[in-house]
């Protein structure tokens, strides 16, 4: 993975503890969104590579060192990996910035924080306890064990490659599974670099594998593979639906995190300066390319004009440019299809009669160079029935929708197919509690936005997903329960009836 000046970095897949090319020998370029130019070559995996990786993971699951390790030792490996992440946080962050366009200001914190998922699930590994059940049957001991599932396929998107990998990999390994990772074709480099740390931590070969390439070519063969027991997916609801359908044929477990159209709801009794910052953070951080983007601002009629004015004033100050600079606040869009998609939605919104009060097109500021930059954009006059209010844009585009009272805020807030997150800005305790209960979303933030932690369950209502990630309970998503009955009777009773 050396990068002599002027040439492209050349990556390999990681299968069965070996660095390998794809069986086809083909590669494809990965771009730097700030320069708009390729910087690395990634192996173009296919069904044969998926087969190799699943076989390696299955071999590691059924034999060799991994199944013999006790849970305490598995936990120790995860914590070792976490230590190594801490040491390499800066260089991992730089790869994410180069490949994805994320801000170094955010990534230098995020890659270090990511280690917490490995510490946390490393700690949890040997605390997965079964129960002894006080059975109603005489002379019988009944107890439960929570056992791993087998091979887990984890398919991840481009918006937070390493963090979203951690959310799946850490609990899957803590539970004793083995894993095949398939990162997004737009951002495969950081996960491949990360495998060097998995190697150095001392995980046995085949416990963690990475195949790279395009979804239909190498992702779907993983989903369809009979030896894959579970698919953990984050991405679009369109692809999630395809994967769910295919996984159903093999009765595989799935967890899915599928994006949203989250309302950020500002009441007239809110702390206005904080609410303005919270709304900006919800939509312009990470260039709006987050599943939790607060892409609909619901603002109470009585403060609408004043609030929009403050929002535009702060939005105007956003510094765009090189994501590698600590000063930059809004970076480029990660890939050309996404760039076009965002610009198309801006046109759709204008066509629907929404009014751009900030931005409203591509950014051609000199500091944006040849990168794929879109101006932070705010539309007023949006009705919740418009496409711009219903469909996930995944970019720095905010729709402002006025409301009268709590009931109307709830009705509009919930009137989308998604339910990933919601924000509520109010100083009333009663209102905060009432709104948190009435909003159909897996996460509700009150007087804050974009807070996530390894300690707290994250996931979606409605079309935003299935299952949860993070927190103690979610380890269950990677386990299955066995009930064991042991008879202490000296004699077997009537064999013709249920015991
Ligand atoms: P996608 O959902 O198609 O891709 C996510 C992952 O699934 C990638 O690794 C991709 O290679 C894989 N994949 C694609 N098709 C597959 C298939 N048939 N079988 C197996 N795996 C497959 O998302 P994409 O195309 O990168 O972005 C499209 C839109 O999805 C974005 O504009 C955004 O609206 C949404 N999105 C949502 C994310 C979230 O965090 N919920 C993350 C990324 C995108
Ligand atoms: Mg890239």
Short mmCIF file of C-alpha atoms and ligand atoms in Angstrom, two decimals:
data_model
loop_
_atom_site.label_atom_id
_atom_site.label_comp_id
_atom_site.label_asym_id
_atom_site.label_seq_id
_atom_site.Cartn_x
_atom_site.Cartn_y
_atom_site.Cartn_z
CA UNK A 1 0.00 0.00 0.00
CA UNK A 2 2.92 2.32 -0.75
CA UNK A 3 2.20 5.48 -2.64
CA UNK A 4 5.16 6.62 -4.73
CA UNK A 5 4.63 10.20 -5.88
CA UNK A 6 2.31 10.45 -8.85
CA UNK A 7 1.04 6.88 -8.72
CA UNK A 8 -2.08 5.48 -7.16
CA UNK A 9 -2.04 3.56 -3.89
CA UNK A 10 -2.87 -0.04 -4.65
CA UNK A 11 -4.89 -1.96 -2.12
CA UNK A 12 -5.54 -5.65 -1.61
CA UNK A 13 -8.41 -7.53 -0.02
CA UNK A 14 -7.92 -9.31 3.28
CA UNK A 15 -9.09 -12.94 3.25
CA UNK A 16 -8.12 -15.74 5.63
CA UNK A 17 -5.33 -13.59 7.08
CA UNK A 18 -3.74 -12.98 3.65
CA UNK A 19 -3.56 -9.83 1.51
CA UNK A 20 -4.89 -10.86 -1.89
CA UNK A 21 -5.94 -9.44 -5.24
CA UNK A 22 -9.43 -10.18 -6.53
CA UNK A 23 -9.66 -13.43 -8.51
CA UNK A 24 -10.46 -11.37 -11.63
CA UNK A 25 -7.31 -9.30 -11.14
CA UNK A 26 -9.39 -6.19 -11.90
CA UNK A 27 -9.30 -3.00 -9.88
CA UNK A 28 -11.30 0.22 -9.85
CA UNK A 29 -10.30 3.71 -8.74
CA UNK A 30 -11.31 5.41 -5.51
CA UNK A 31 -11.56 9.19 -5.73
CA UNK A 32 -10.55 12.03 -3.47
CA UNK A 33 -13.71 14.19 -3.35
CA UNK A 34 -11.73 17.37 -2.68
CA UNK A 35 -9.57 17.07 -5.81
CA UNK A 36 -12.15 15.15 -7.82
CA UNK A 37 -9.34 12.78 -8.85
CA UNK A 38 -8.55 9.10 -8.15
CA UNK A 39 -5.92 8.39 -5.51
CA UNK A 40 -6.16 4.62 -4.96
CA UNK A 41 -6.96 1.38 -6.75
CA UNK A 42 -9.28 -1.10 -5.07
CA UNK A 43 -9.70 -4.77 -6.07
CA UNK A 44 -12.95 -5.42 -7.89
CA UNK A 45 -14.31 -8.45 -6.05
CA UNK A 46 -16.84 -10.90 -7.43
CA UNK A 47 -18.82 -13.97 -6.35
CA UNK A 48 -15.66 -16.10 -6.25
CA UNK A 49 -14.05 -13.67 -3.83
CA UNK A 50 -17.18 -13.69 -1.69
CA UNK A 51 -16.99 -17.49 -1.70
CA UNK A 52 -13.31 -17.43 -0.66
CA UNK A 53 -14.00 -15.01 2.17
CA UNK A 54 -17.05 -16.83 3.50
CA UNK A 55 -15.14 -20.13 3.41
CA UNK A 56 -12.27 -18.54 5.33
CA UNK A 57 -14.66 -17.11 7.90
CA UNK A 58 -16.48 -20.41 8.22
CA UNK A 59 -13.22 -22.29 8.66
CA UNK A 60 -12.17 -19.88 11.39
CA UNK A 61 -15.57 -20.26 13.06
CA UNK A 62 -15.58 -24.04 13.09
CA UNK A 63 -11.93 -24.87 13.75
CA UNK A 64 -8.55 -23.52 14.75
CA UNK A 65 -7.93 -21.10 17.59
CA UNK A 66 -11.02 -18.85 17.58
CA UNK A 67 -13.69 -21.25 18.85
CA UNK A 68 -11.27 -22.42 21.56
CA UNK A 69 -10.68 -18.94 22.94
CA UNK A 70 -12.73 -18.27 26.02
CA UNK A 71 -14.80 -15.12 26.14
CA UNK A 72 -12.30 -13.30 28.37
CA UNK A 73 -9.58 -13.87 25.78
CA UNK A 74 -11.85 -12.72 22.96
CA UNK A 75 -12.51 -9.58 24.97
CA UNK A 76 -8.79 -9.05 25.50
CA UNK A 77 -8.22 -9.20 21.72
CA UNK A 78 -10.91 -6.59 21.18
CA UNK A 79 -9.36 -4.32 23.79
CA UNK A 80 -5.94 -4.78 22.19
CA UNK A 81 -7.48 -3.70 18.90
CA UNK A 82 -8.97 -0.68 20.65
CA UNK A 83 -5.52 0.30 21.96
CA UNK A 84 -4.09 0.06 18.45
CA UNK A 85 -6.92 2.25 17.10
CA UNK A 86 -5.98 4.86 19.68
CA UNK A 87 -2.37 4.81 18.43
CA UNK A 88 -3.39 5.05 14.76
CA UNK A 89 -6.38 7.37 15.08
CA UNK A 90 -4.73 10.23 13.24
CA UNK A 91 -3.59 8.23 10.21
CA UNK A 92 -6.96 6.46 9.94
CA UNK A 93 -8.65 9.86 10.09
CA UNK A 94 -6.47 11.14 7.25
CA UNK A 95 -7.49 8.25 5.01
CA UNK A 96 -11.18 8.90 5.70
CA UNK A 97 -10.68 12.55 4.80
CA UNK A 98 -8.83 11.70 1.57
CA UNK A 99 -11.28 9.02 0.45
CA UNK A 100 -14.55 10.38 1.75
CA UNK A 101 -14.11 14.14 2.07
CA UNK A 102 -15.06 14.11 5.74
CA UNK A 103 -13.56 16.89 7.82
CA UNK A 104 -10.32 16.24 9.66
CA UNK A 105 -11.82 18.38 12.44
CA UNK A 106 -14.51 15.74 12.92
CA UNK A 107 -12.56 12.62 11.96
CA UNK A 108 -9.61 13.18 14.27
CA UNK A 109 -12.12 12.95 17.13
CA UNK A 110 -14.30 10.24 15.58
CA UNK A 111 -11.59 7.68 14.82
CA UNK A 112 -10.30 7.94 18.39
CA UNK A 113 -13.83 7.67 19.77
CA UNK A 114 -14.47 4.61 17.61
CA UNK A 115 -12.10 2.66 19.88
CA UNK A 116 -14.79 2.82 22.58
CA UNK A 117 -16.95 0.32 20.70
CA UNK A 118 -14.10 -2.21 20.83
CA UNK A 119 -13.41 -1.50 24.52
CA UNK A 120 -17.08 -1.70 25.41
CA UNK A 121 -17.90 -4.93 23.58
CA UNK A 122 -14.51 -6.32 24.59
CA UNK A 123 -15.63 -5.78 28.17
CA UNK A 124 -19.05 -7.27 27.49
CA UNK A 125 -17.70 -10.44 25.84
CA UNK A 126 -17.40 -12.43 29.09
CA UNK A 127 -20.56 -11.01 30.66
CA UNK A 128 -22.99 -12.75 28.36
CA UNK A 129 -24.72 -14.89 30.94
CA UNK A 130 -27.40 -17.50 30.52
CA UNK A 131 -30.00 -18.24 33.15
CA UNK A 132 -30.94 -21.18 35.29
CA UNK A 133 -34.69 -21.47 34.94
CA UNK A 134 -36.71 -22.62 37.95
CA UNK A 135 -38.50 -25.28 35.98
CA UNK A 136 -41.97 -26.58 36.72
CA UNK A 137 -40.88 -30.14 35.92
CA UNK A 138 -39.69 -32.40 38.70
CA UNK A 139 -36.12 -33.71 38.66
CA UNK A 140 -35.05 -31.40 35.87
CA UNK A 141 -32.38 -28.75 35.44
CA UNK A 142 -33.04 -26.20 32.69
CA UNK A 143 -30.57 -23.49 31.74
CA UNK A 144 -29.79 -21.26 28.77
CA UNK A 145 -26.66 -20.46 26.83
CA UNK A 146 -26.25 -17.55 24.40
CA UNK A 147 -24.22 -18.79 21.47
CA UNK A 148 -22.83 -17.06 18.38
CA UNK A 149 -24.57 -17.35 15.01
CA UNK A 150 -21.63 -18.21 12.75
CA UNK A 151 -20.46 -16.11 9.82
CA UNK A 152 -21.72 -12.53 9.77
CA UNK A 153 -21.65 -10.45 6.56
CA UNK A 154 -21.40 -6.73 7.32
CA UNK A 155 -22.17 -4.39 4.41
CA UNK A 156 -21.45 -0.74 5.04
CA UNK A 157 -21.97 2.60 3.26
CA UNK A 158 -19.56 5.38 2.42
CA UNK A 159 -20.61 8.07 4.86
CA UNK A 160 -18.82 6.80 7.99
CA UNK A 161 -16.81 3.78 6.87
CA UNK A 162 -14.83 2.96 10.01
CA UNK A 163 -17.39 3.98 12.62
CA UNK A 164 -20.21 1.98 11.03
CA UNK A 165 -17.83 -0.98 10.73
CA UNK A 166 -17.10 -0.74 14.46
CA UNK A 167 -20.82 -0.78 15.29
CA UNK A 168 -21.08 -4.20 13.63
CA UNK A 169 -17.65 -5.76 14.03
CA UNK A 170 -17.17 -5.17 17.76
CA UNK A 171 -20.38 -6.86 18.95
CA UNK A 172 -20.17 -9.60 16.30
CA UNK A 173 -16.68 -10.60 17.49
CA UNK A 174 -17.48 -10.16 21.18
CA UNK A 175 -20.29 -12.68 20.69
CA UNK A 176 -17.86 -15.15 19.08
CA UNK A 177 -18.88 -14.89 15.42
CA UNK A 178 -16.54 -14.49 12.47
CA UNK A 179 -17.07 -11.70 9.95
CA UNK A 180 -16.79 -10.78 6.30
CA UNK A 181 -16.85 -7.02 5.75
CA UNK A 182 -17.90 -5.40 2.47
CA UNK A 183 -17.20 -1.66 2.58
CA UNK A 184 -18.71 0.77 0.09
CA UNK A 185 -17.05 0.91 -3.33
CA UNK A 186 -16.57 4.67 -2.76
CA UNK A 187 -14.64 4.30 0.48
CA UNK A 188 -12.88 0.97 0.87
CA UNK A 189 -9.39 2.16 1.77
CA UNK A 190 -9.85 2.93 5.47
CA UNK A 191 -11.35 -0.46 6.28
CA UNK A 192 -8.48 -2.18 4.45
CA UNK A 193 -5.92 -0.10 6.37
CA UNK A 194 -7.78 -0.99 9.54
CA UNK A 195 -7.17 -4.70 8.83
CA UNK A 196 -3.49 -4.10 9.59
CA UNK A 197 -4.57 -3.36 13.15
CA UNK A 198 -6.78 -6.46 13.24
CA UNK A 199 -3.73 -8.46 12.17
CA UNK A 200 -1.46 -6.78 14.69
CA UNK A 201 -3.96 -7.33 17.52
CA UNK A 202 -3.57 -11.07 16.91
CA UNK A 203 -6.98 -12.20 15.71
CA UNK A 204 -6.62 -15.67 14.17
CA UNK A 205 -6.70 -15.75 10.34
CA UNK A 206 -10.21 -15.76 8.87
CA UNK A 207 -11.93 -14.26 11.90
CA UNK A 208 -12.18 -10.92 10.08
CA UNK A 209 -12.11 -10.71 6.29
CA UNK A 210 -12.68 -7.90 3.82
CA UNK A 211 -13.91 -8.17 0.26
CA UNK A 212 -14.14 -5.02 -1.86
CA UNK A 213 -16.12 -4.07 -4.93
CA UNK A 214 -19.65 -3.29 -6.06
CA UNK A 215 -22.84 -4.27 -4.29
CA UNK A 216 -24.44 -6.51 -6.92
CA UNK A 217 -21.08 -8.14 -7.81
CA UNK A 218 -19.67 -9.05 -4.41
CA UNK A 219 -22.20 -7.83 -1.82
CA UNK A 220 -25.19 -9.86 -3.00
CA UNK A 221 -23.17 -13.13 -3.27
CA UNK A 222 -22.32 -12.66 0.42
CA UNK A 223 -25.98 -12.16 1.32
CA UNK A 224 -26.96 -15.23 -0.69
CA UNK A 225 -24.21 -17.49 0.59
CA UNK A 226 -25.64 -20.45 2.53
CA UNK A 227 -22.86 -20.30 5.11
CA UNK A 228 -23.67 -16.70 6.07
CA UNK A 229 -25.93 -16.69 9.13
CA UNK A 230 -26.58 -13.00 9.48
CA UNK A 231 -26.36 -9.80 7.46
CA UNK A 232 -25.71 -6.49 9.19
CA UNK A 233 -26.37 -3.61 6.80
CA UNK A 234 -26.30 0.16 6.79
CA UNK A 235 -27.25 2.05 3.64
CA UNK A 236 -30.21 3.07 1.51
CA UNK A 237 -33.68 1.65 2.11
CA UNK A 238 -33.78 0.54 -1.52
CA UNK A 239 -30.71 -1.68 -1.17
CA UNK A 240 -31.76 -2.69 2.35
CA UNK A 241 -35.06 -3.98 0.99
CA UNK A 242 -33.27 -6.03 -1.68
CA UNK A 243 -30.95 -7.52 0.91
CA UNK A 244 -33.80 -8.28 3.30
CA UNK A 245 -35.69 -10.11 0.55
CA UNK A 246 -32.68 -12.16 -0.38
CA UNK A 247 -31.76 -12.91 3.24
CA UNK A 248 -35.35 -14.09 3.80
CA UNK A 249 -34.80 -16.94 1.33
CA UNK A 250 -32.09 -18.32 3.58
CA UNK A 251 -33.98 -17.35 6.78
CA UNK A 252 -30.99 -15.26 7.78
CA UNK A 253 -30.98 -12.77 10.57
CA UNK A 254 -30.68 -9.14 9.56
CA UNK A 255 -30.08 -5.82 11.20
CA UNK A 256 -30.64 -2.78 9.02
CA UNK A 257 -30.04 0.90 9.41
CA UNK A 258 -31.61 2.68 6.47
CA UNK A 259 -31.53 6.43 6.75
CA UNK A 260 -34.22 8.97 7.46
CA UNK A 261 -35.95 12.28 6.98
CA UNK A 262 -35.65 13.44 10.54
CA UNK A 263 -37.59 16.43 11.89
CA UNK A 264 -35.74 18.99 13.98
CA UNK A 265 -38.59 20.75 15.79
CA UNK A 266 -38.19 24.26 17.20
CA UNK A 267 -40.85 25.66 19.57
CA UNK A 268 -41.28 29.33 20.37
CA UNK A 269 -40.10 28.73 23.95
CA UNK A 270 -36.72 27.33 22.81
CA UNK A 271 -33.34 28.84 23.64
CA UNK A 272 -33.03 30.40 20.19
CA UNK A 273 -29.24 30.65 19.86
CA UNK A 274 -28.79 27.01 20.85
CA UNK A 275 -31.59 25.90 18.56
CA UNK A 276 -30.01 27.71 15.61
CA UNK A 277 -26.71 25.93 16.26
CA UNK A 278 -28.49 22.59 16.70
CA UNK A 279 -30.35 22.93 13.41
CA UNK A 280 -27.17 23.93 11.56
CA UNK A 281 -25.29 20.99 13.07
CA UNK A 282 -28.13 18.65 12.16
CA UNK A 283 -28.01 19.47 8.46
CA UNK A 284 -24.63 20.92 7.49
CA UNK A 285 -22.28 18.79 9.60
CA UNK A 286 -20.73 16.03 7.49
CA UNK A 287 -22.15 17.96 4.50
CA UNK A 288 -25.56 16.55 5.39
CA UNK A 289 -24.42 13.08 4.37
CA UNK A 290 -25.63 11.35 7.49
CA UNK A 291 -28.52 9.04 8.13
CA UNK A 292 -29.46 11.20 11.13
CA UNK A 293 -29.48 14.50 9.24
CA UNK A 294 -32.18 16.80 10.60
CA UNK A 295 -33.31 17.56 7.08
CA UNK A 296 -36.75 18.93 7.98
CA UNK A 297 -36.82 21.99 10.22
CA UNK A 298 -40.26 22.27 11.78
CA UNK A 299 -40.51 25.73 13.29
CA UNK A 300 -43.41 27.25 15.22
CA UNK A 301 -45.19 29.92 13.16
CA UNK A 302 -44.79 32.65 15.78
CA UNK A 303 -40.97 32.51 15.55
CA UNK A 304 -40.60 31.36 11.94
CA UNK A 305 -39.28 34.54 10.37
CA UNK A 306 -36.97 35.47 13.21
CA UNK A 307 -35.56 31.94 13.38
CA UNK A 308 -34.98 31.60 9.64
CA UNK A 309 -33.18 34.94 9.63
CA UNK A 310 -30.80 33.77 12.38
CA UNK A 311 -30.31 30.44 10.67
CA UNK A 312 -29.39 32.02 7.34
CA UNK A 313 -27.03 34.42 9.10
CA UNK A 314 -25.13 31.54 10.74
CA UNK A 315 -25.35 29.30 7.65
CA UNK A 316 -23.70 32.07 5.58
CA UNK A 317 -20.61 31.96 7.75
CA UNK A 318 -19.91 28.26 7.05
CA UNK A 319 -16.34 27.92 5.79
CA UNK A 320 -16.08 25.53 2.84
CA UNK A 321 -12.89 24.13 1.40
CA UNK A 322 -10.14 21.61 2.01
CA UNK A 323 -11.46 19.00 4.45
CA UNK A 324 -7.88 18.44 5.62
CA UNK A 325 -7.84 21.94 7.13
CA UNK A 326 -8.98 22.21 10.76
CA UNK A 327 -10.73 25.48 9.85
CA UNK A 328 -13.09 23.95 7.26
CA UNK A 329 -16.70 23.45 8.33
CA UNK A 330 -18.37 22.10 5.19
CA UNK A 331 -16.48 19.70 2.95
CA UNK A 332 -17.22 18.15 -0.43
CA UNK A 333 -19.85 15.57 -1.30
CA UNK A 334 -18.32 12.09 -1.31
CA UNK A 335 -19.01 10.89 -4.84
CA UNK A 336 -20.30 12.12 -8.22
CA UNK A 337 -23.63 10.24 -8.18
CA UNK A 338 -24.39 11.72 -4.77
CA UNK A 339 -23.34 15.19 -5.98
CA UNK A 340 -25.74 14.92 -8.93
CA UNK A 341 -28.48 13.55 -6.70
CA UNK A 342 -28.25 16.52 -4.33
CA UNK A 343 -28.27 19.04 -7.20
CA UNK A 344 -31.26 17.22 -8.72
CA UNK A 345 -33.16 17.50 -5.44
CA UNK A 346 -32.38 21.21 -5.30
CA UNK A 347 -33.98 21.55 -8.74
CA UNK A 348 -36.92 19.39 -7.68
CA UNK A 349 -37.49 21.62 -4.65
CA UNK A 350 -37.41 24.77 -6.80
CA UNK A 351 -39.83 23.10 -9.23
CA UNK A 352 -42.16 22.31 -6.34
CA UNK A 353 -42.23 26.00 -5.41
CA UNK A 354 -39.88 25.97 -2.42
CA UNK A 355 -37.82 29.14 -2.02
CA UNK A 356 -34.04 28.98 -1.53
CA UNK A 357 -33.10 31.53 1.16
CA UNK A 358 -29.51 30.24 1.37
CA UNK A 359 -27.39 28.54 -1.29
CA UNK A 360 -29.36 26.57 -3.81
CA UNK A 361 -26.79 25.05 -6.15
CA UNK A 362 -23.23 23.91 -6.65
CA UNK A 363 -20.48 25.81 -4.87
CA UNK A 364 -17.98 27.51 -7.10
CA UNK A 365 -15.98 29.28 -4.42
CA UNK A 366 -12.24 29.38 -5.20
CA UNK A 367 -11.47 27.44 -1.99
CA UNK A 368 -13.56 24.54 -3.32
CA UNK A 369 -11.18 23.85 -6.21
CA UNK A 370 -12.31 21.00 -8.45
CA UNK A 371 -14.13 19.20 -5.65
CA UNK A 372 -17.77 18.16 -5.59
CA UNK A 373 -19.12 20.97 -3.43
CA UNK A 374 -22.73 21.97 -2.91
CA UNK A 375 -23.66 25.25 -1.20
CA UNK A 376 -25.30 24.81 2.20
CA UNK A 377 -28.92 25.27 1.17
CA UNK A 378 -32.08 26.28 3.03
CA UNK A 379 -35.56 26.18 1.48
CA UNK A 380 -38.55 27.94 3.00
CA UNK A 381 -42.15 27.58 1.91
CA UNK A 382 -41.88 23.80 2.00
CA UNK A 383 -45.00 21.68 2.44
CA UNK A 384 -44.51 18.32 4.04
CA UNK A 385 -46.12 16.61 1.06
CA UNK A 386 -43.38 17.83 -1.32
CA UNK A 387 -40.72 15.39 -2.45
CA UNK A 388 -38.04 17.59 -0.88
CA UNK A 389 -39.73 16.94 2.49
CA UNK A 390 -40.43 13.24 1.98
CA UNK A 391 -37.32 11.81 0.31
CA UNK A 392 -33.82 11.43 1.72
CA UNK A 393 -31.46 13.86 -0.03
CA UNK A 394 -28.34 12.97 1.96
CA UNK A 395 -26.79 16.37 1.47
CA UNK A 396 -26.65 19.89 2.94
CA UNK A 397 -30.23 20.78 2.04
CA UNK A 398 -32.71 21.89 4.70
CA UNK A 399 -36.49 22.15 4.25
CA UNK A 400 -38.27 24.61 6.55
CA UNK A 401 -41.88 23.81 7.42
CA UNK A 402 -43.97 25.97 9.78
CA UNK A 403 -46.38 24.51 12.34
CA UNK A 404 -49.00 25.93 14.75
CA UNK A 405 -48.93 23.78 17.86
CA UNK A 406 -47.68 20.53 19.37
CA UNK A 407 -50.32 18.38 17.71
CA UNK A 408 -49.43 19.71 14.30
CA UNK A 409 -45.69 19.33 14.97
CA UNK A 410 -46.24 15.67 15.86
CA UNK A 411 -48.47 15.09 12.84
CA UNK A 412 -45.95 16.61 10.40
CA UNK A 413 -42.96 15.11 12.20
CA UNK A 414 -44.36 11.60 11.88
CA UNK A 415 -45.74 12.00 8.36
CA UNK A 416 -42.82 10.38 6.49
CA UNK A 417 -41.96 6.75 5.82
CA UNK A 418 -38.83 7.03 7.97
CA UNK A 419 -38.32 7.17 11.73
CA UNK A 420 -34.63 7.29 12.55
CA UNK A 421 -34.27 10.40 14.70
CA UNK A 422 -35.94 13.63 15.80
CA UNK A 423 -34.86 16.81 17.54
CA UNK A 424 -37.00 18.90 19.90
CA UNK A 425 -36.06 22.41 21.05
CA UNK A 426 -38.06 23.69 24.01
CA UNK A 427 -37.49 24.85 27.57
CA UNK A 428 -40.68 23.23 28.79
CA UNK A 429 -40.12 19.95 30.61
CA UNK A 430 -43.67 18.85 29.97
CA UNK A 431 -43.35 19.50 26.27
CA UNK A 432 -39.96 17.75 26.06
CA UNK A 433 -41.41 14.61 27.62
CA UNK A 434 -44.64 14.68 25.65
CA UNK A 435 -42.88 15.20 22.33
CA UNK A 436 -40.30 12.48 23.02
CA UNK A 437 -43.12 10.02 23.57
CA UNK A 438 -45.20 11.03 20.57
CA UNK A 439 -42.49 11.13 17.90
CA UNK A 440 -42.02 7.89 15.98
CA UNK A 441 -38.24 7.71 15.92
CA UNK A 442 -35.56 5.42 17.29
CA UNK A 443 -33.68 8.38 18.78
CA UNK A 444 -35.09 11.66 20.12
CA UNK A 445 -32.74 14.48 21.07
CA UNK A 446 -34.03 17.30 23.25
CA UNK A 447 -32.05 20.56 23.14
CA UNK A 448 -29.20 18.78 21.39
CA UNK A 449 -28.64 16.94 18.10
CA UNK A 450 -26.28 14.33 16.62
CA UNK A 451 -25.30 12.68 19.92
CA UNK A 452 -24.45 8.97 19.68
CA UNK A 453 -22.60 6.65 22.02
CA UNK A 454 -21.44 3.04 22.27
CA UNK A 455 -23.60 2.89 25.42
CA UNK A 456 -26.94 3.76 23.88
CA UNK A 457 -29.10 1.80 21.42
CA UNK A 458 -29.37 3.30 17.95
CA UNK A 459 -31.72 2.32 15.14
CA UNK A 460 -34.87 3.11 13.29
CA UNK A 461 -38.64 2.98 13.45
CA UNK A 462 -40.63 2.33 10.27
CA UNK A 463 -38.55 2.28 7.06
CA UNK A 464 -35.45 3.45 8.91
CA UNK A 465 -34.54 -0.04 9.92
CA UNK A 466 -34.67 -3.23 11.90
CA UNK A 467 -32.84 -4.00 15.10
CA UNK A 468 -30.50 -1.76 17.04
CA UNK A 469 -26.78 -1.08 17.22
CA UNK A 470 -24.75 -0.09 20.31
CA UNK A 471 -25.61 -0.61 23.96
CA UNK A 472 -25.79 -3.82 25.96
CA UNK A 473 -28.94 -5.35 24.54
CA UNK A 474 -27.81 -5.30 20.95
CA UNK A 475 -25.24 -8.03 21.54
CA UNK A 476 -28.33 -10.26 21.34
CA UNK A 477 -28.54 -9.42 17.65
CA UNK A 478 -25.38 -11.51 17.24
CA UNK A 479 -26.39 -14.41 19.51
CA UNK A 480 -28.89 -17.24 19.57
CA UNK A 481 -30.30 -18.84 22.68
CA UNK A 482 -30.04 -22.52 23.49
CA UNK A 483 -32.17 -24.09 26.21
CA UNK A 484 -30.62 -27.14 27.87
CA UNK A 485 -32.63 -29.68 29.85
CA UNK A 486 -30.90 -32.19 32.11
CA UNK A 487 -32.92 -34.82 33.86
CA UNK A 488 -31.86 -35.95 37.30
CA UNK A 489 -34.66 -38.52 37.50
CA UNK A 490 -33.64 -42.08 38.18
CA UNK A 491 -36.37 -43.42 35.95
CA UNK A 492 -37.90 -42.33 32.63
CA UNK A 493 -41.70 -41.97 32.97
CA UNK A 494 -44.33 -42.78 30.31
CA UNK A 495 -42.50 -42.25 26.99
CA UNK A 496 -45.75 -41.65 25.07
CA UNK A 497 -46.56 -38.21 26.51
CA UNK A 498 -44.92 -34.78 26.50
CA UNK A 499 -42.61 -34.25 29.44
P1 LIG B 1 -26.36 1.67 -1.03
O1 LIG B 1 -27.36 1.38 0.02
O2 LIG B 1 -26.68 1.18 -2.40
O3 LIG B 1 -24.94 1.08 -0.60
C1 LIG B 1 -24.60 0.68 0.71
C2 LIG B 1 -23.76 -0.58 0.63
O4 LIG B 1 -24.53 -1.62 0.05
C3 LIG B 1 -22.50 -0.45 -0.21
O5 LIG B 1 -21.46 -1.21 0.37
C4 LIG B 1 -22.93 -1.08 -1.53
O6 LIG B 1 -21.86 -1.60 -2.28
C5 LIG B 1 -23.82 -2.19 -1.04
N1 LIG B 1 -24.79 -2.66 -2.03
C6 LIG B 1 -25.37 -1.95 -3.03
N2 LIG B 1 -26.19 -2.74 -3.74
C7 LIG B 1 -26.12 -3.97 -3.20
C8 LIG B 1 -26.73 -5.22 -3.51
N3 LIG B 1 -27.58 -5.36 -4.54
N4 LIG B 1 -26.42 -6.29 -2.74
C9 LIG B 1 -25.57 -6.17 -1.71
N5 LIG B 1 -24.96 -5.03 -1.38
C10 LIG B 1 -25.23 -3.93 -2.11
O7 LIG B 1 -26.12 3.23 -1.03
P2 LIG B 1 -25.37 4.17 -2.09
O8 LIG B 1 -25.69 3.77 -3.50
O9 LIG B 1 -23.95 4.23 -1.72
O10 LIG B 1 -26.06 5.56 -1.76
C11 LIG B 1 -27.36 5.82 -2.26
C12 LIG B 1 -28.22 6.54 -1.26
O11 LIG B 1 -28.37 5.76 -0.09
C13 LIG B 1 -27.66 7.86 -0.76
O12 LIG B 1 -27.96 8.89 -1.62
C14 LIG B 1 -28.37 8.01 0.57
O13 LIG B 1 -29.65 8.58 0.38
C15 LIG B 1 -28.54 6.59 1.05
N6 LIG B 1 -27.53 6.22 2.04
C16 LIG B 1 -27.90 6.05 3.34
C17 LIG B 1 -26.95 5.76 4.29
C18 LIG B 1 -27.29 5.58 5.72
O14 LIG B 1 -26.45 5.81 6.57
N7 LIG B 1 -28.46 5.11 6.06
C19 LIG B 1 -25.54 5.64 3.95
C20 LIG B 1 -25.25 5.79 2.56
C21 LIG B 1 -26.22 6.08 1.65
MG1 LIG B 2 -13.33 7.82 -2.44
#
